[in-house]
Amino acid sequence: MTSWGLTRRLLLAGAFILPLAAMPSLAQQGEPVLRVVAPWEYTSNDPADIGYILTRLGVAETLVQVEPEGQLVGGIAESWSVSEDKLSWRFKLRAGLSFHDGSPVTAQAVAASLKQSFIGESLSAVPLDSVSLDGADVVIRTKAPFSVLPAFLCDYASIVLAPSAYGADGKVIKIVATGPYKLAAIDGKTTLELDRFEGYARTRPAIARLRYTAVVNGDTRANIAIAGDADLVYTLSPTATPRINAAGQMKVESLTIPRIRALFFDSGLPQFSDLRVRRAIAMAVDRDGIAKAILRHPDSSASQLLPPIMTGWHRQGLPAIPHDPAAARKLLDEAGWVAAGDGIRVKDGVRLAAKLLTLVNRPELPVMASAIQAQLRGIGMDVAIEVGPGNSVPAAIKDGTMQFTLVSRTYVNVPEPIATIIPDFARERSVWGTVRWDGRDQVKALTDAYLASFDDARKDELRGQIIALLHDQMPAVPVSWTEHSVAVSGRIKNVAIDPYEMRYLVERMAWK
């Protein structure tokens, strides 16, 4: 386990279907079906869009994987090493692997798939020079030393697909991967049927058949768990836990994960360009009250970007953000924002008002947004809430309409938070995070140094500087850390919660 990893905390615990294969499904052969419910719809075959669904379900694999305890392990690669100049990484592939179509996993096929992955946005931080072959090994060369490359290769956008998965234009036309499960059928955006891949060389899953159902609405997911109409229900509202447990059909297991519920800003707007305004907003938010009354988990109140479970990134010495509306109002006075007749502050003809965009697929977020709306009204800010689908925040950032957002942001899509800190805080226009913040060049200098360093002590020093800068300059306001909650039926055993949200680890589960 690396120094930036997690402390070890595991909790065990009738539509028409389009066939993907001519073989009869195992469900038709009398095998029981593991019923999995989560919010995430299957919207395309593009790994950059839906790769996380495929890795979580065990359909697709990456070159490198991360265990729930935090250590990087081989996925399709058995091992890896870096050259003396720190520019060339050699990946030795596992022997005897096959794709779901029966074709062998070769270095040539892996290299071709990785080249497609590096075209996308997700891996754009990698200073890629080339992907090549050296005998049976894959060699990735970077233009500059990039110490976190193995962690980046856990990104779901880098899943390895067979040559038959791609069309003539290089786009993915079907999912032919390497995981312990393979797609048997797809019903639109909401249902995936999976069969055990009998050609999987690493382990043989005890559970032979899965049905994944995407249910976007959080209340509906909770009702499914209450009724016991699934075996695993992911991403539940904290307020649903007592009702689910009381119903007795399923039991909710939870784990604090490196996901932050936070406010992000367009710091180029006059409402948010002044640090004093962002600090005033931070002090107006009653994060302790939200944690207790809405999230039902007092320890989730967030004092900085990453929780204590992230042992290398959480900094004990940083002062907590106080809830102090009086001090917040004083800061706004100092910044020149004066209350008008309706109580909303004005400066240079601009009202202290903004649209707060949040998401429907995280059921607690709209409730939290309403509480924050009332709290900010108390310091003279007018907030209009807009609740949108999961892609509404990236769309608003892209078209320039984002003002500020309340989102649940994971910092371990790659099991190294630097991979998310860079797009959120070191670029002028991110996909999910802050935009037009004047401190981004400072963050970029620190993150560039971090990526280039192979010295653990130096990297720890840089982590501290990055987190302190974000804490002091407030390009984002932390509200709460996240408990990942899963409802588990009594039919299964060996269930583990992956704090990295990379895999459901169904291949390790079994029927009781």
Short mmCIF file of C-alpha atoms in Angstrom, two decimals:
data_model
loop_
_atom_site.label_atom_id
_atom_site.label_comp_id
_atom_site.label_asym_id
_atom_site.label_seq_id
_atom_site.Cartn_x
_atom_site.Cartn_y
_atom_site.Cartn_z
CA MET A 1 0.00 0.00 0.00
CA THR A 2 1.39 3.37 -1.00
CA SER A 3 1.61 6.35 1.31
CA TRP A 4 -1.28 8.14 -0.39
CA GLY A 5 -3.62 5.18 -0.03
CA LEU A 6 -6.48 4.28 2.22
CA THR A 7 -6.43 2.94 5.70
CA ARG A 8 -7.67 -0.63 5.61
CA ARG A 9 -11.42 -0.65 6.28
CA LEU A 10 -13.47 -3.35 4.59
CA LEU A 11 -17.03 -4.27 5.37
CA LEU A 12 -18.02 -7.79 4.38
CA ALA A 13 -20.96 -8.64 4.68
CA GLY A 14 -40.64 -7.90 -19.19
CA ALA A 15 -38.67 -6.01 -21.89
CA PHE A 16 -37.32 -7.40 -25.14
CA ILE A 17 -33.66 -8.31 -24.72
CA LEU A 18 -31.23 -7.95 -27.59
CA PRO A 19 -28.96 -11.05 -27.62
CA LEU A 20 -25.22 -10.58 -27.82
CA ALA A 21 -24.39 -14.25 -28.32
CA ALA A 22 -26.03 -17.30 -29.80
CA MET A 23 -25.35 -19.41 -26.70
CA PRO A 24 -28.33 -19.90 -24.38
CA SER A 25 -27.97 -17.92 -21.17
CA LEU A 26 -27.17 -19.64 -17.93
CA ALA A 27 -30.41 -18.28 -16.50
CA GLN A 28 -32.25 -20.48 -18.99
CA GLN A 29 -30.28 -23.43 -17.67
CA GLY A 30 -31.65 -22.99 -14.17
CA GLU A 31 -28.81 -20.95 -12.67
CA PRO A 32 -29.88 -18.37 -10.02
CA VAL A 33 -29.50 -14.73 -11.05
CA LEU A 34 -27.71 -12.15 -8.91
CA ARG A 35 -29.83 -8.98 -9.08
CA VAL A 36 -27.76 -5.78 -8.97
CA VAL A 37 -29.33 -2.30 -8.85
CA ALA A 38 -27.45 1.01 -9.17
CA PRO A 39 -28.16 4.50 -10.56
CA TRP A 40 -25.93 4.34 -13.64
CA GLU A 41 -27.51 4.00 -17.08
CA TYR A 42 -25.75 2.32 -20.00
CA THR A 43 -25.72 5.21 -22.47
CA SER A 44 -23.17 4.13 -25.09
CA ASN A 45 -20.37 1.67 -25.82
CA ASP A 46 -17.68 4.32 -25.31
CA PRO A 47 -15.40 3.30 -22.40
CA ALA A 48 -14.98 6.97 -21.48
CA ASP A 49 -18.74 7.10 -20.86
CA ILE A 50 -19.60 3.72 -19.38
CA GLY A 51 -16.31 2.01 -18.58
CA TYR A 52 -16.97 2.36 -14.86
CA ILE A 53 -20.10 0.20 -15.19
CA LEU A 54 -18.12 -2.48 -17.00
CA THR A 55 -15.27 -2.55 -14.47
CA ARG A 56 -17.65 -2.56 -11.50
CA LEU A 57 -19.55 -5.52 -12.90
CA GLY A 58 -16.39 -7.44 -13.79
CA VAL A 59 -17.00 -7.31 -17.54
CA ALA A 60 -13.86 -5.38 -18.45
CA GLU A 61 -10.41 -5.08 -16.92
CA THR A 62 -7.56 -2.61 -16.98
CA LEU A 63 -3.84 -3.22 -17.20
CA VAL A 64 -3.47 -2.39 -13.48
CA GLN A 65 -6.07 -2.73 -10.71
CA VAL A 66 -6.35 -1.49 -7.12
CA GLU A 67 -7.40 -3.62 -4.19
CA PRO A 68 -9.84 -2.21 -1.62
CA GLU A 69 -6.96 -1.92 0.86
CA GLY A 70 -5.20 0.49 -1.50
CA GLN A 71 -2.37 -1.47 -3.11
CA LEU A 72 -1.92 -1.56 -6.86
CA VAL A 73 -1.99 -5.08 -8.30
CA GLY A 74 -1.77 -6.61 -11.71
CA GLY A 75 -4.90 -6.76 -13.82
CA ILE A 76 -4.18 -7.80 -17.37
CA ALA A 77 -0.55 -7.00 -16.61
CA GLU A 78 1.25 -9.40 -14.32
CA SER A 79 3.98 -6.91 -13.37
CA TRP A 80 5.60 -3.66 -14.46
CA SER A 81 8.87 -1.75 -14.17
CA VAL A 82 10.25 1.66 -15.10
CA SER A 83 13.51 2.44 -16.88
CA GLU A 84 16.41 4.31 -15.28
CA ASP A 85 15.49 7.53 -17.11
CA LYS A 86 11.92 7.18 -15.70
CA LEU A 87 10.42 7.52 -19.18
CA SER A 88 9.72 3.94 -20.29
CA TRP A 89 7.35 1.60 -18.47
CA ARG A 90 7.37 -2.09 -19.35
CA PHE A 91 4.24 -4.15 -18.65
CA LYS A 92 4.51 -7.94 -18.66
CA LEU A 93 1.13 -9.43 -19.54
CA ARG A 94 -0.38 -12.42 -17.79
CA ALA A 95 -0.05 -15.62 -19.78
CA GLY A 96 -3.04 -17.51 -21.10
CA LEU A 97 -5.63 -14.71 -21.07
CA SER A 98 -8.49 -14.68 -23.57
CA PHE A 99 -11.03 -12.14 -24.72
CA HIS A 100 -14.73 -12.97 -24.49
CA ASP A 101 -14.78 -13.86 -28.20
CA GLY A 102 -12.14 -16.55 -27.58
CA SER A 103 -9.26 -14.67 -29.18
CA PRO A 104 -5.98 -14.51 -27.21
CA VAL A 105 -4.94 -11.41 -25.29
CA THR A 106 -1.75 -10.41 -27.07
CA ALA A 107 0.59 -7.48 -26.59
CA GLN A 108 -0.48 -6.22 -29.99
CA ALA A 109 -4.16 -6.25 -29.04
CA VAL A 110 -3.50 -4.57 -25.68
CA ALA A 111 -1.34 -1.87 -27.24
CA ALA A 112 -3.97 -1.13 -29.90
CA SER A 113 -6.68 -0.81 -27.25
CA LEU A 114 -4.54 1.46 -25.05
CA LYS A 115 -3.79 3.75 -27.98
CA GLN A 116 -7.54 4.32 -28.35
CA SER A 117 -7.85 5.00 -24.61
CA PHE A 118 -5.16 7.67 -24.64
CA ILE A 119 -7.08 9.65 -27.26
CA GLY A 120 -9.80 10.49 -24.72
CA GLU A 121 -9.99 13.21 -22.06
CA SER A 122 -9.70 10.91 -19.05
CA LEU A 123 -6.04 10.07 -19.65
CA SER A 124 -5.06 13.43 -21.11
CA ALA A 125 -2.84 14.24 -18.10
CA VAL A 126 -0.44 11.48 -19.14
CA PRO A 127 2.40 13.03 -21.20
CA LEU A 128 2.26 10.13 -23.63
CA ASP A 129 5.02 9.67 -26.15
CA SER A 130 4.25 6.20 -27.47
CA VAL A 131 2.70 2.79 -26.87
CA SER A 132 4.74 0.01 -28.44
CA LEU A 133 5.56 -3.69 -28.31
CA ASP A 134 8.72 -5.39 -27.18
CA GLY A 135 8.23 -9.09 -27.70
CA ALA A 136 5.32 -10.14 -25.48
CA ASP A 137 5.51 -6.94 -23.39
CA VAL A 138 3.76 -3.61 -23.79
CA VAL A 139 5.97 -0.53 -23.41
CA ILE A 140 4.50 2.88 -22.61
CA ARG A 141 6.91 5.78 -23.01
CA THR A 142 6.19 9.25 -21.63
CA LYS A 143 7.63 12.57 -22.72
CA ALA A 144 8.48 13.47 -19.13
CA PRO A 145 8.83 11.45 -15.93
CA PHE A 146 5.34 10.50 -14.75
CA SER A 147 5.57 8.65 -11.46
CA VAL A 148 1.87 7.79 -11.15
CA LEU A 149 1.39 6.05 -14.51
CA PRO A 150 0.44 2.63 -13.04
CA ALA A 151 -2.30 4.30 -10.97
CA PHE A 152 -3.58 6.14 -14.04
CA LEU A 153 -3.88 2.81 -15.86
CA CYS A 154 -6.58 1.79 -13.37
CA ASP A 155 -8.83 4.41 -14.97
CA TYR A 156 -11.96 2.77 -16.41
CA ALA A 157 -11.40 4.63 -19.67
CA SER A 158 -8.35 2.39 -20.22
CA ILE A 159 -10.22 -0.92 -20.22
CA VAL A 160 -8.66 -3.36 -22.66
CA LEU A 161 -10.95 -4.50 -25.47
CA ALA A 162 -10.49 -7.06 -28.22
CA PRO A 163 -9.82 -6.06 -31.83
CA SER A 164 -13.34 -7.26 -32.66
CA ALA A 165 -14.78 -4.58 -30.35
CA TYR A 166 -13.81 -1.77 -32.73
CA GLY A 167 -15.35 -0.63 -35.98
CA ALA A 168 -13.44 0.56 -39.02
CA ASP A 169 -13.46 4.13 -37.64
CA GLY A 170 -11.82 3.05 -34.36
CA LYS A 171 -14.98 3.49 -32.30
CA VAL A 172 -16.25 0.74 -30.01
CA ILE A 173 -19.21 -1.06 -31.58
CA LYS A 174 -19.57 -3.83 -28.99
CA ILE A 175 -18.00 -4.81 -25.69
CA VAL A 176 -15.57 -7.70 -26.06
CA ALA A 177 -13.35 -7.61 -22.99
CA THR A 178 -11.45 -9.89 -20.60
CA GLY A 179 -13.31 -9.87 -17.27
CA PRO A 180 -14.78 -12.76 -15.29
CA TYR A 181 -18.22 -11.87 -16.68
CA LYS A 182 -19.32 -11.18 -20.24
CA LEU A 183 -22.29 -9.30 -21.64
CA ALA A 184 -25.06 -11.61 -22.80
CA ALA A 185 -27.77 -9.05 -23.56
CA ILE A 186 -28.55 -5.33 -23.33
CA ASP A 187 -32.01 -3.80 -22.92
CA GLY A 188 -31.70 -0.14 -23.80
CA LYS A 189 -30.08 1.97 -21.10
CA THR A 190 -31.38 0.14 -18.07
CA THR A 191 -30.70 -3.59 -18.10
CA LEU A 192 -27.59 -5.68 -18.69
CA GLU A 193 -27.57 -9.48 -18.60
CA LEU A 194 -24.19 -11.04 -17.74
CA ASP A 195 -22.92 -14.60 -17.85
CA ARG A 196 -19.83 -16.02 -16.21
CA PHE A 197 -16.93 -16.12 -18.68
CA GLU A 198 -15.90 -19.76 -18.62
CA GLY A 199 -12.63 -18.91 -20.35
CA TYR A 200 -11.46 -16.61 -17.55
CA ALA A 201 -8.00 -17.81 -16.52
CA ARG A 202 -7.55 -16.18 -13.12
CA THR A 203 -10.51 -17.37 -11.02
CA ARG A 204 -13.84 -19.07 -11.57
CA PRO A 205 -16.66 -16.98 -10.06
CA ALA A 206 -19.08 -18.91 -7.87
CA ILE A 207 -22.01 -16.84 -9.16
CA ALA A 208 -22.77 -17.65 -12.77
CA ARG A 209 -25.36 -15.10 -13.80
CA LEU A 210 -26.04 -11.39 -13.12
CA ARG A 211 -28.74 -8.95 -14.05
CA TYR A 212 -27.81 -5.28 -13.69
CA THR A 213 -30.65 -2.75 -13.58
CA ALA A 214 -30.11 1.01 -13.68
CA VAL A 215 -32.60 2.84 -11.45
CA VAL A 216 -31.84 6.56 -11.44
CA ASN A 217 -34.33 7.62 -8.77
CA GLY A 218 -32.97 7.17 -5.24
CA ASP A 219 -36.40 6.67 -3.63
CA THR A 220 -37.15 3.89 -6.09
CA ARG A 221 -33.86 2.18 -5.28
CA ALA A 222 -34.67 2.40 -1.58
CA ASN A 223 -38.10 0.86 -2.17
CA ILE A 224 -36.52 -2.00 -4.10
CA ALA A 225 -34.27 -2.68 -1.12
CA ILE A 226 -37.18 -2.45 1.32
CA ALA A 227 -39.12 -4.98 -0.72
CA GLY A 228 -36.09 -7.25 -1.09
CA ASP A 229 -36.39 -7.25 -4.87
CA ALA A 230 -32.62 -7.25 -5.46
CA ASP A 231 -29.48 -8.79 -4.00
CA LEU A 232 -27.28 -5.67 -4.13
CA VAL A 233 -28.57 -2.09 -4.21
CA TYR A 234 -25.88 0.60 -4.52
CA THR A 235 -25.82 4.34 -3.74
CA LEU A 236 -28.58 4.75 -1.19
CA SER A 237 -29.69 7.88 0.61
CA PRO A 238 -28.58 7.92 4.27
CA THR A 239 -32.17 8.59 5.30
CA ALA A 240 -33.26 5.31 3.69
CA THR A 241 -31.00 3.12 5.82
CA PRO A 242 -33.27 2.80 8.88
CA ARG A 243 -36.29 1.91 6.74
CA ILE A 244 -34.36 -0.70 4.75
CA ASN A 245 -32.93 -2.33 7.83
CA ALA A 246 -36.29 -2.26 9.60
CA ALA A 247 -37.96 -4.03 6.67
CA GLY A 248 -35.64 -6.97 7.24
CA GLN A 249 -35.26 -8.01 3.60
CA MET A 250 -31.80 -6.49 3.13
CA LYS A 251 -29.08 -5.07 5.37
CA VAL A 252 -27.29 -1.81 4.62
CA GLU A 253 -23.48 -1.78 4.88
CA SER A 254 -21.57 1.53 4.72
CA LEU A 255 -18.00 2.76 4.40
CA THR A 256 -16.49 6.25 4.29
CA ILE A 257 -14.94 6.71 0.87
CA PRO A 258 -12.76 9.39 -0.81
CA ARG A 259 -15.79 11.20 -2.25
CA ILE A 260 -16.60 14.77 -1.24
CA ARG A 261 -19.90 16.60 -1.44
CA ALA A 262 -18.75 20.12 -2.20
CA LEU A 263 -19.65 23.45 -3.76
CA PHE A 264 -17.67 24.35 -6.89
CA PHE A 265 -17.64 27.83 -8.43
CA ASP A 266 -17.20 29.76 -11.64
CA SER A 267 -14.67 32.03 -9.98
CA GLY A 268 -14.68 34.33 -12.98
CA LEU A 269 -18.12 35.62 -12.01
CA PRO A 270 -18.15 38.81 -9.89
CA GLN A 271 -20.15 36.93 -7.25
CA PHE A 272 -17.32 34.44 -6.66
CA SER A 273 -14.09 36.06 -7.84
CA ASP A 274 -13.31 37.52 -4.40
CA LEU A 275 -11.84 35.01 -1.92
CA ARG A 276 -13.73 36.76 0.87
CA VAL A 277 -17.05 35.82 -0.73
CA ARG A 278 -16.05 32.17 -1.07
CA ARG A 279 -14.91 32.15 2.55
CA ALA A 280 -18.17 33.76 3.63
CA ILE A 281 -20.11 31.04 1.84
CA ALA A 282 -17.96 28.40 3.52
CA MET A 283 -18.67 29.87 6.96
CA ALA A 284 -22.39 30.23 6.27
CA VAL A 285 -22.82 26.53 5.48
CA ASP A 286 -23.78 24.54 8.57
CA ARG A 287 -21.95 21.37 7.61
CA ASP A 288 -22.36 19.84 11.08
CA GLY A 289 -26.10 20.37 10.96
CA ILE A 290 -26.33 18.92 7.46
CA ALA A 291 -24.29 15.88 8.53
CA LYS A 292 -26.54 15.23 11.52
CA ALA A 293 -30.01 16.12 10.24
CA ILE A 294 -29.84 15.22 6.55
CA LEU A 295 -27.06 12.67 6.20
CA ARG A 296 -27.62 11.04 9.61
CA HIS A 297 -23.86 10.66 9.95
CA PRO A 298 -22.25 13.35 12.13
CA ASP A 299 -18.70 12.27 11.30
CA SER A 300 -19.24 13.07 7.62
CA SER A 301 -18.96 16.83 8.22
CA ALA A 302 -16.02 17.83 5.98
CA SER A 303 -13.28 20.13 7.23
CA GLN A 304 -11.11 19.75 4.10
CA LEU A 305 -11.16 18.21 0.65
CA LEU A 306 -10.31 14.60 1.52
CA PRO A 307 -11.31 12.49 4.55
CA PRO A 308 -8.98 10.94 7.15
CA ILE A 309 -9.24 7.57 5.37
CA MET A 310 -6.93 9.10 2.71
CA THR A 311 -3.87 8.80 4.89
CA GLY A 312 -1.46 10.77 2.71
CA TRP A 313 -3.79 13.54 1.58
CA HIS A 314 -5.76 14.41 4.72
CA ARG A 315 -3.81 16.95 6.80
CA GLN A 316 -4.47 16.96 10.54
CA GLY A 317 -3.01 20.44 11.08
CA LEU A 318 -5.45 22.32 8.85
CA PRO A 319 -7.99 24.36 10.81
CA ALA A 320 -11.61 23.30 10.53
CA ILE A 321 -13.98 25.63 8.68
CA PRO A 322 -16.15 27.28 11.35
CA HIS A 323 -19.89 27.74 11.02
CA ASP A 324 -20.06 31.46 11.76
CA PRO A 325 -22.74 33.41 9.86
CA ALA A 326 -21.89 36.64 11.74
CA ALA A 327 -18.25 36.44 10.59
CA ALA A 328 -19.48 35.59 7.08
CA ARG A 329 -21.63 38.73 6.98
CA LYS A 330 -18.67 40.80 8.18
CA LEU A 331 -16.49 39.42 5.36
CA LEU A 332 -19.13 40.38 2.81
CA ASP A 333 -19.30 43.87 4.29
CA GLU A 334 -15.53 44.18 3.92
CA ALA A 335 -15.75 42.97 0.32
CA GLY A 336 -18.24 45.76 -0.48
CA TRP A 337 -21.41 43.70 -0.78
CA VAL A 338 -24.22 45.81 0.71
CA ALA A 339 -27.69 44.54 1.61
CA ALA A 340 -30.51 45.95 -0.54
CA GLY A 341 -34.13 46.42 0.49
CA ASP A 342 -34.98 42.76 -0.09
CA GLY A 343 -32.05 41.61 2.05
CA ILE A 344 -29.95 40.41 -0.91
CA ARG A 345 -26.55 42.05 -1.19
CA VAL A 346 -25.47 44.12 -4.17
CA LYS A 347 -22.10 45.39 -5.40
CA ASP A 348 -21.50 47.53 -8.48
CA GLY A 349 -24.98 46.75 -9.72
CA VAL A 350 -24.53 42.97 -9.40
CA ARG A 351 -26.76 41.02 -7.02
CA LEU A 352 -25.17 38.36 -4.84
CA ALA A 353 -27.26 35.71 -6.57
CA ALA A 354 -26.57 32.55 -8.53
CA LYS A 355 -28.07 29.32 -9.82
CA LEU A 356 -26.97 26.28 -7.82
CA LEU A 357 -26.92 23.22 -10.07
CA THR A 358 -27.12 19.82 -8.40
CA LEU A 359 -27.91 16.24 -9.44
CA VAL A 360 -30.90 13.94 -9.19
CA ASN A 361 -28.94 10.67 -9.18
CA ARG A 362 -27.53 11.40 -5.72
CA PRO A 363 -30.76 11.58 -3.70
CA GLU A 364 -29.28 13.51 -0.78
CA LEU A 365 -27.94 16.37 -2.91
CA PRO A 366 -31.23 18.22 -3.64
CA VAL A 367 -32.11 18.08 0.08
CA MET A 368 -28.67 19.43 1.00
CA ALA A 369 -29.04 22.14 -1.66
CA SER A 370 -32.29 23.34 -0.05
CA ALA A 371 -30.56 23.60 3.34
CA ILE A 372 -27.63 25.51 1.83
CA GLN A 373 -30.05 27.81 0.00
CA ALA A 374 -31.63 28.82 3.33
CA GLN A 375 -28.26 29.21 5.05
CA LEU A 376 -26.88 31.47 2.31
CA ARG A 377 -30.05 33.54 2.38
CA GLY A 378 -29.11 34.29 5.98
CA ILE A 379 -25.96 36.14 4.87
CA GLY A 380 -27.69 37.97 2.00
CA MET A 381 -27.23 35.63 -0.96
CA ASP A 382 -30.07 34.55 -3.25
CA VAL A 383 -29.74 30.99 -4.54
CA ALA A 384 -31.96 29.37 -7.16
CA ILE A 385 -31.70 25.57 -7.20
CA GLU A 386 -31.72 23.57 -10.42
CA VAL A 387 -31.74 19.76 -10.23
CA GLY A 388 -30.46 18.03 -13.33
CA PRO A 389 -29.40 14.59 -14.60
CA GLY A 390 -25.91 13.20 -14.07
CA ASN A 391 -24.44 14.83 -17.19
CA SER A 392 -25.87 18.31 -16.54
CA VAL A 393 -22.82 19.65 -14.68
CA PRO A 394 -20.26 18.80 -17.40
CA ALA A 395 -22.71 20.16 -19.98
CA ALA A 396 -23.15 23.45 -18.08
CA ILE A 397 -19.38 23.86 -17.69
CA LYS A 398 -18.87 23.12 -21.37
CA ASP A 399 -21.44 25.65 -22.58
CA GLY A 400 -20.45 28.31 -20.04
CA THR A 401 -23.72 28.42 -18.07
CA MET A 402 -22.39 26.88 -14.84
CA GLN A 403 -22.41 29.35 -11.93
CA PHE A 404 -21.91 27.08 -8.96
CA THR A 405 -22.65 23.46 -8.26
CA LEU A 406 -23.22 21.02 -5.44
CA VAL A 407 -21.89 17.64 -6.54
CA SER A 408 -20.57 14.42 -5.09
CA ARG A 409 -17.05 14.24 -6.50
CA THR A 410 -14.82 11.20 -6.20
CA TYR A 411 -11.07 11.71 -5.97
CA VAL A 412 -10.14 8.14 -6.76
CA ASN A 413 -11.47 7.49 -10.27
CA VAL A 414 -7.78 6.87 -10.56
CA PRO A 415 -6.45 5.50 -7.23
CA GLU A 416 -4.28 8.60 -6.84
CA PRO A 417 -6.14 11.86 -6.04
CA ILE A 418 -3.73 13.94 -8.10
CA ALA A 419 -5.49 12.59 -11.20
CA THR A 420 -8.70 14.39 -10.20
CA ILE A 421 -7.10 17.43 -8.55
CA ILE A 422 -5.43 18.31 -11.88
CA PRO A 423 -8.62 18.65 -13.97
CA ASP A 424 -10.62 20.16 -11.10
CA PHE A 425 -8.14 22.83 -9.98
CA ALA A 426 -5.20 23.12 -12.41
CA ARG A 427 -7.14 23.80 -15.60
CA GLU A 428 -9.11 26.87 -16.62
CA ARG A 429 -12.15 24.83 -17.59
CA SER A 430 -12.62 21.47 -15.93
CA VAL A 431 -15.23 18.78 -16.55
CA TRP A 432 -16.64 18.71 -13.00
CA GLY A 433 -14.76 21.14 -10.78
CA THR A 434 -14.07 24.84 -10.48
CA VAL A 435 -13.59 27.10 -13.50
CA ARG A 436 -11.74 30.40 -14.04
CA TRP A 437 -10.02 30.31 -10.66
CA ASP A 438 -6.94 32.54 -10.49
CA GLY A 439 -4.99 30.06 -8.37
CA ARG A 440 -4.87 27.30 -10.96
CA ASP A 441 -1.32 28.14 -12.11
CA GLN A 442 -0.07 27.66 -8.54
CA VAL A 443 -1.74 24.27 -8.37
CA LYS A 444 -0.35 23.31 -11.76
CA ALA A 445 3.21 24.05 -10.65
CA LEU A 446 2.74 21.83 -7.58
CA THR A 447 1.03 19.01 -9.47
CA ASP A 448 3.68 19.06 -12.21
CA ALA A 449 6.37 18.64 -9.55
CA TYR A 450 4.39 15.84 -7.92
CA LEU A 451 3.97 13.90 -11.16
CA ALA A 452 7.68 14.14 -11.94
CA SER A 453 8.89 13.06 -8.50
CA PHE A 454 9.73 9.47 -7.58
CA ASP A 455 10.80 10.47 -4.05
CA ASP A 456 8.21 9.60 -1.37
CA ALA A 457 9.25 12.32 1.07
CA ARG A 458 9.14 15.01 -1.59
CA LYS A 459 5.74 13.83 -2.79
CA ASP A 460 4.36 13.95 0.75
CA GLU A 461 5.61 17.53 1.10
CA LEU A 462 3.89 18.46 -2.18
CA ARG A 463 0.65 16.80 -1.09
CA GLY A 464 0.62 19.00 1.99
CA GLN A 465 1.23 22.13 -0.07
CA ILE A 466 -1.54 21.28 -2.55
CA ILE A 467 -4.14 20.57 0.12
CA ALA A 468 -3.15 23.70 2.11
CA LEU A 469 -3.49 25.87 -1.01
CA LEU A 470 -6.94 24.50 -1.81
CA HIS A 471 -7.97 24.92 1.82
CA ASP A 472 -6.77 28.53 2.01
CA GLN A 473 -7.99 29.75 -1.38
CA MET A 474 -11.35 27.96 -1.37
CA PRO A 475 -11.90 27.19 -5.08
CA ALA A 476 -14.30 24.59 -3.66
CA VAL A 477 -16.16 24.53 -0.35
CA PRO A 478 -16.21 21.09 1.30
CA VAL A 479 -19.57 20.22 2.84
CA SER A 480 -19.44 16.52 3.70
CA TRP A 481 -17.50 13.38 3.09
CA THR A 482 -19.44 10.43 1.75
CA GLU A 483 -20.57 7.14 3.17
CA HIS A 484 -20.97 4.61 0.39
CA SER A 485 -24.02 2.54 1.32
CA VAL A 486 -24.99 -0.81 -0.16
CA ALA A 487 -28.05 -2.90 0.68
CA VAL A 488 -27.20 -6.62 0.71
CA SER A 489 -29.63 -9.52 0.61
CA GLY A 490 -29.33 -12.60 2.80
CA ARG A 491 -28.79 -14.82 -0.25
CA ILE A 492 -25.13 -13.91 -0.74
CA LYS A 493 -21.87 -13.80 1.18
CA ASN A 494 -18.34 -12.40 0.78
CA VAL A 495 -19.61 -8.92 -0.11
CA ALA A 496 -16.97 -6.18 0.12
CA ILE A 497 -17.33 -2.44 -0.34
CA ASP A 498 -14.59 -1.05 -2.57
CA PRO A 499 -13.78 2.49 -1.31
CA TYR A 500 -12.30 3.27 -4.71
CA GLU A 501 -15.67 2.46 -6.37
CA MET A 502 -13.74 0.60 -9.06
CA ARG A 503 -15.24 -2.87 -8.70
CA TYR A 504 -18.21 -4.56 -7.08
CA LEU A 505 -16.01 -7.70 -6.79
CA VAL A 506 -18.93 -9.97 -7.69
CA GLU A 507 -16.46 -12.64 -8.76
CA ARG A 508 -15.50 -13.02 -5.08
CA MET A 509 -19.10 -13.39 -3.87
CA ALA A 510 -20.99 -16.65 -3.44
CA TRP A 511 -24.45 -17.92 -2.69
CA LYS A 512 -25.12 -18.84 0.91
#
